[in-house]
Structure formats: C-alpha cells, structure tokens
C-alpha cells in the first residue's frame, strides 16, 4: 500500500499551513451558505399527516415534541432483509439529541415500513432517535423522497407548519455533528457571530453549551 511522502517536520508544517488557507476559505464559504439558507423562504405544509409511533398515532406536529424546529430524515426502507447501509451509517453518526433540543430542534426518523420492523432495528442498533412509520400516509411522496432517502427541515410558526429546507444524495454526507444539523435549520446555531436576519434568536457562543445531562429539560419549549 502506498503512503504520503515523508518530509522533514519543517516542510510538513509548511504544507499544513498552505492547506490551512484553503480550509479556512471553505469554512467561511460554508458559513456564507448557511447564512443564505437562513434567508430562504418557506412553504406551508397543508397535509395533516398521521404517522404510527411507539405511543400510537402521531401527526406531524407531534413529531416536533413541543419544539419549534424539526429535522426529519427519511430512512430508506426496503424490508428487514435489505436494510440500507447508507442510512444506517448516517444514523450511527448522529450525536446526542440533547444539544439539538437545547436549540429548539427535534431530529426524527421516518420510514415507509412497518413500525414493528423499524423499532426492532432501532433496538438492535442501539439508536436513540424517535422513529415513525409513514406506511399509511403520503409523506414520502409529498416530500420528494419516493422510495429513497432525504432530509427535510420544518418550522412551527403561527400555529402552522412550514417546510424550510430539503436535501438528499451527497447533501447528507457531511451531516452528523450537531453543528452541521443546526446549520440546516431556519434559526441556525443561534449565536451572535452568525449572519442572520434581524429578529432571529441569538445568544453568546459557548455559553449555552452543557454536558448532555445538564440541560434544563423542565423548560417548556413551546
């Protein structure tokens, strides 16, 4: 197996410094894209979807779990004998939900498959994300996923639900960290350094961070 060239430490550091210029430029570009995403318009969701969840029927509002922002990853489902390895890899990379919850965001999975099969895989994989069956509604088709996978973002405002963003294919490859998910939401990370529209919720960076068992979960997010 081949490997990178071997050079003295000084030459290595110079190469890293050269690369760092490109990395910083990419970071600034990603920040600019996230700022543009926060300025996207949104479209109303008129359909009152009913999903099947572990506690019984759940509509789209229920998936928010009382929060204002919702990220739904549609996990591709072709049966228990053909579990999507890519969707499984995506779900394996999701961090602890407490950090997203602290920023008024819920992340959930949906699939066009029987709930018992979905929950059995959830137990096997040790996943903590809530998972709902869309087998008896048109959510997949309406959100453009069909038999595939996609990620959609929603916002609750004025007692209505709006769709704010969607992506699929390689658009989900870089996702997994809490930062990458927050950058998809209409309110972003909600930190003062961000370029966000007037009136967006923002606090000082770092100060809202907690260990995941130290957030105040008694606060009513609604």
Short mmCIF file of C-alpha atoms in Angstrom, two decimals:
data_model
loop_
_atom_site.label_atom_id
_atom_site.label_comp_id
_atom_site.label_asym_id
_atom_site.label_seq_id
_atom_site.Cartn_x
_atom_site.Cartn_y
_atom_site.Cartn_z
CA UNK A 1 0.00 0.00 0.00
CA UNK A 2 1.31 3.42 -0.91
CA UNK A 3 1.54 6.26 1.62
CA UNK A 4 2.14 10.06 1.65
CA UNK A 5 5.70 11.25 1.03
CA UNK A 6 7.98 11.56 4.04
CA UNK A 7 9.49 15.03 4.64
CA UNK A 8 11.23 16.91 7.48
CA UNK A 9 8.96 18.46 10.10
CA UNK A 10 9.53 21.98 8.81
CA UNK A 11 8.43 21.02 5.29
CA UNK A 12 5.41 19.18 6.72
CA UNK A 13 4.37 22.25 8.72
CA UNK A 14 4.70 24.47 5.65
CA UNK A 15 2.45 22.12 3.68
CA UNK A 16 -0.12 22.11 6.51
CA UNK A 17 -0.07 25.92 6.64
CA UNK A 18 -0.68 26.10 2.88
CA UNK A 19 -3.62 23.71 3.17
CA UNK A 20 -4.98 25.67 6.13
CA UNK A 21 -5.57 28.67 3.89
CA UNK A 22 -7.92 26.60 1.75
CA UNK A 23 -9.61 25.07 4.81
CA UNK A 24 -10.33 28.49 6.30
CA UNK A 25 -11.70 29.71 2.97
CA UNK A 26 -14.02 26.70 2.87
CA UNK A 27 -15.18 27.36 6.43
CA UNK A 28 -16.05 30.95 5.53
CA UNK A 29 -17.88 29.73 2.42
CA UNK A 30 -19.88 27.21 4.46
CA UNK A 31 -20.82 29.99 6.89
CA UNK A 32 -21.98 32.11 3.96
CA UNK A 33 -24.07 29.24 2.58
CA UNK A 34 -25.65 28.68 6.00
CA UNK A 35 -26.45 32.41 6.21
CA UNK A 36 -28.13 32.21 2.80
CA UNK A 37 -30.04 29.12 3.92
CA UNK A 38 -31.41 31.06 6.91
CA UNK A 39 -32.81 33.58 4.44
CA UNK A 40 -34.68 31.03 2.34
CA UNK A 41 -38.45 31.47 2.12
CA UNK A 42 -40.63 28.68 3.46
CA UNK A 43 -43.71 26.91 2.18
CA UNK A 44 -46.73 25.73 4.18
CA UNK A 45 -47.38 22.05 4.82
CA UNK A 46 -51.11 21.69 4.28
CA UNK A 47 -51.44 17.91 4.69
CA UNK A 48 -52.23 16.62 8.19
CA UNK A 49 -50.01 13.56 8.08
CA UNK A 50 -50.63 10.80 10.59
CA UNK A 51 -47.67 8.56 11.38
CA UNK A 52 -47.50 5.44 13.52
CA UNK A 53 -45.23 5.86 16.51
CA UNK A 54 -44.28 3.82 19.59
CA UNK A 55 -47.05 5.53 21.56
CA UNK A 56 -49.67 5.27 18.83
CA UNK A 57 -50.78 7.62 16.05
CA UNK A 58 -48.78 10.85 15.76
CA UNK A 59 -49.30 13.77 13.43
CA UNK A 60 -46.52 15.97 12.08
CA UNK A 61 -47.00 18.42 14.94
CA UNK A 62 -46.36 15.61 17.42
CA UNK A 63 -43.00 14.89 15.77
CA UNK A 64 -41.81 18.33 16.90
CA UNK A 65 -42.14 17.17 20.53
CA UNK A 66 -43.11 20.71 21.53
CA UNK A 67 -40.15 22.40 19.85
CA UNK A 68 -40.25 24.95 17.05
CA UNK A 69 -37.89 23.29 14.58
CA UNK A 70 -37.95 19.74 13.25
CA UNK A 71 -35.45 17.81 11.14
CA UNK A 72 -36.84 14.64 9.57
CA UNK A 73 -34.51 12.11 7.99
CA UNK A 74 -36.43 9.69 5.79
CA UNK A 75 -34.63 6.39 6.26
CA UNK A 76 -34.89 4.34 3.06
CA UNK A 77 -36.76 1.11 3.76
CA UNK A 78 -36.88 -1.96 1.51
CA UNK A 79 -37.57 -4.54 4.21
CA UNK A 80 -35.80 -6.23 7.11
CA UNK A 81 -33.65 -8.27 4.72
CA UNK A 82 -32.44 -5.21 2.80
CA UNK A 83 -31.67 -2.58 5.44
CA UNK A 84 -29.98 0.44 3.86
CA UNK A 85 -26.35 0.51 4.96
CA UNK A 86 -26.02 4.18 3.96
CA UNK A 87 -28.99 5.29 6.05
CA UNK A 88 -27.68 3.16 8.90
CA UNK A 89 -24.28 4.84 8.64
CA UNK A 90 -25.98 8.24 8.68
CA UNK A 91 -27.94 7.35 11.81
CA UNK A 92 -24.87 5.91 13.53
CA UNK A 93 -23.19 9.31 13.14
CA UNK A 94 -25.93 11.31 14.86
CA UNK A 95 -24.80 12.76 18.20
CA UNK A 96 -26.70 13.09 21.46
CA UNK A 97 -30.06 14.82 20.82
CA UNK A 98 -29.89 16.98 23.97
CA UNK A 99 -27.71 19.57 22.23
CA UNK A 100 -30.14 19.99 19.33
CA UNK A 101 -33.06 20.02 21.74
CA UNK A 102 -31.39 22.88 23.63
CA UNK A 103 -31.58 24.91 20.41
CA UNK A 104 -35.30 24.19 19.94
CA UNK A 105 -34.69 21.41 17.40
CA UNK A 106 -36.01 17.85 17.30
CA UNK A 107 -34.45 15.25 14.98
CA UNK A 108 -36.59 12.26 14.00
CA UNK A 109 -36.55 9.36 11.56
CA UNK A 110 -39.42 8.27 9.34
CA UNK A 111 -39.68 5.27 7.05
CA UNK A 112 -42.24 3.76 4.70
CA UNK A 113 -42.21 0.46 6.55
CA UNK A 114 -43.98 -1.41 9.38
CA UNK A 115 -43.35 0.18 12.76
CA UNK A 116 -42.51 -3.12 14.46
CA UNK A 117 -39.73 -3.74 11.94
CA UNK A 118 -38.37 -0.21 12.36
CA UNK A 119 -38.31 -0.43 16.14
CA UNK A 120 -36.69 -3.87 16.05
CA UNK A 121 -33.80 -2.45 14.01
CA UNK A 122 -33.65 0.58 16.32
CA UNK A 123 -33.20 -1.71 19.31
CA UNK A 124 -30.61 -3.83 17.51
CA UNK A 125 -28.56 -0.76 16.53
CA UNK A 126 -28.95 1.00 19.87
CA UNK A 127 -30.29 4.18 18.27
CA UNK A 128 -31.95 6.83 20.44
CA UNK A 129 -33.71 8.86 17.74
CA UNK A 130 -37.50 8.66 17.61
CA UNK A 131 -38.64 6.63 14.58
CA UNK A 132 -42.07 6.80 12.98
CA UNK A 133 -43.74 4.77 10.25
CA UNK A 134 -45.09 6.68 7.24
CA UNK A 135 -46.50 3.49 5.74
CA UNK A 136 -50.07 4.78 5.76
CA UNK A 137 -49.57 8.35 4.59
CA UNK A 138 -48.15 10.21 1.58
CA UNK A 139 -45.32 11.96 3.44
CA UNK A 140 -42.53 10.31 1.44
CA UNK A 141 -44.09 11.12 -1.91
CA UNK A 142 -45.00 14.68 -0.94
CA UNK A 143 -41.51 15.39 0.40
CA UNK A 144 -39.88 14.11 -2.78
CA UNK A 145 -38.23 11.04 -1.28
CA UNK A 146 -40.21 8.34 -3.07
CA UNK A 147 -38.55 5.01 -2.25
CA UNK A 148 -35.26 6.71 -1.43
CA UNK A 149 -33.89 8.85 1.38
CA UNK A 150 -33.92 12.57 2.09
CA UNK A 151 -33.70 15.13 4.84
CA UNK A 152 -36.34 17.82 5.37
CA UNK A 153 -36.49 20.72 7.82
CA UNK A 154 -39.69 22.22 9.23
CA UNK A 155 -40.65 25.21 11.37
CA UNK A 156 -43.72 25.76 13.53
CA UNK A 157 -44.96 29.35 13.40
CA UNK A 158 -48.35 30.97 13.96
CA UNK A 159 -49.94 27.56 14.66
CA UNK A 160 -48.88 26.30 11.23
CA UNK A 161 -46.09 24.07 9.92
CA UNK A 162 -43.73 25.19 7.16
CA UNK A 163 -41.11 23.35 5.15
CA UNK A 164 -37.89 25.37 5.10
CA UNK A 165 -35.20 23.15 3.56
CA UNK A 166 -34.57 19.80 1.89
CA UNK A 167 -31.56 17.83 0.68
CA UNK A 168 -30.64 14.31 -0.39
CA UNK A 169 -27.89 12.29 -2.09
CA UNK A 170 -24.45 13.74 -1.23
CA UNK A 171 -26.15 16.61 0.59
CA UNK A 172 -26.40 14.37 3.66
CA UNK A 173 -22.81 13.06 3.57
CA UNK A 174 -21.24 15.79 5.69
CA UNK A 175 -24.02 15.71 8.29
CA UNK A 176 -23.74 14.10 11.69
CA UNK A 177 -22.41 16.73 14.08
CA UNK A 178 -24.83 18.94 15.95
CA UNK A 179 -23.26 21.96 14.21
CA UNK A 180 -23.98 20.57 10.75
CA UNK A 181 -27.62 19.93 11.64
CA UNK A 182 -28.11 23.35 13.23
CA UNK A 183 -26.69 24.96 10.09
CA UNK A 184 -29.63 23.47 8.15
CA UNK A 185 -32.30 24.99 10.36
CA UNK A 186 -34.01 28.35 9.80
CA UNK A 187 -32.58 29.78 13.05
CA UNK A 188 -29.12 28.22 12.70
CA UNK A 189 -26.85 27.87 15.72
CA UNK A 190 -28.46 30.98 17.23
CA UNK A 191 -25.11 32.51 18.18
CA UNK A 192 -24.24 36.18 17.93
CA UNK A 193 -21.39 35.72 15.43
CA UNK A 194 -23.74 34.34 12.80
CA UNK A 195 -25.01 36.43 9.91
CA UNK A 196 -28.74 36.06 10.49
CA UNK A 197 -31.78 38.20 9.68
CA UNK A 198 -32.97 40.82 12.14
CA UNK A 199 -35.01 39.35 14.98
CA UNK A 200 -33.51 35.84 14.84
CA UNK A 201 -32.92 34.30 18.31
CA UNK A 202 -29.26 34.55 19.27
CA UNK A 203 -27.12 34.17 22.38
CA UNK A 204 -23.40 34.40 23.04
CA UNK A 205 -21.40 31.43 21.72
CA UNK A 206 -20.11 28.80 24.13
CA UNK A 207 -22.36 29.95 26.98
CA UNK A 208 -25.31 27.71 26.10
CA UNK A 209 -23.19 24.56 25.82
CA UNK A 210 -23.71 21.95 28.54
CA UNK A 211 -22.87 18.34 29.22
CA UNK A 212 -25.77 16.48 27.66
CA UNK A 213 -27.25 15.55 31.05
CA UNK A 214 -27.04 19.11 32.39
CA UNK A 215 -29.55 20.91 30.14
CA UNK A 216 -32.72 22.20 31.76
CA UNK A 217 -35.31 19.77 30.41
CA UNK A 218 -38.07 21.18 32.63
CA UNK A 219 -38.34 24.31 30.48
CA UNK A 220 -41.40 24.23 28.23
CA UNK A 221 -40.04 24.52 24.64
CA UNK A 222 -43.43 25.52 23.21
#
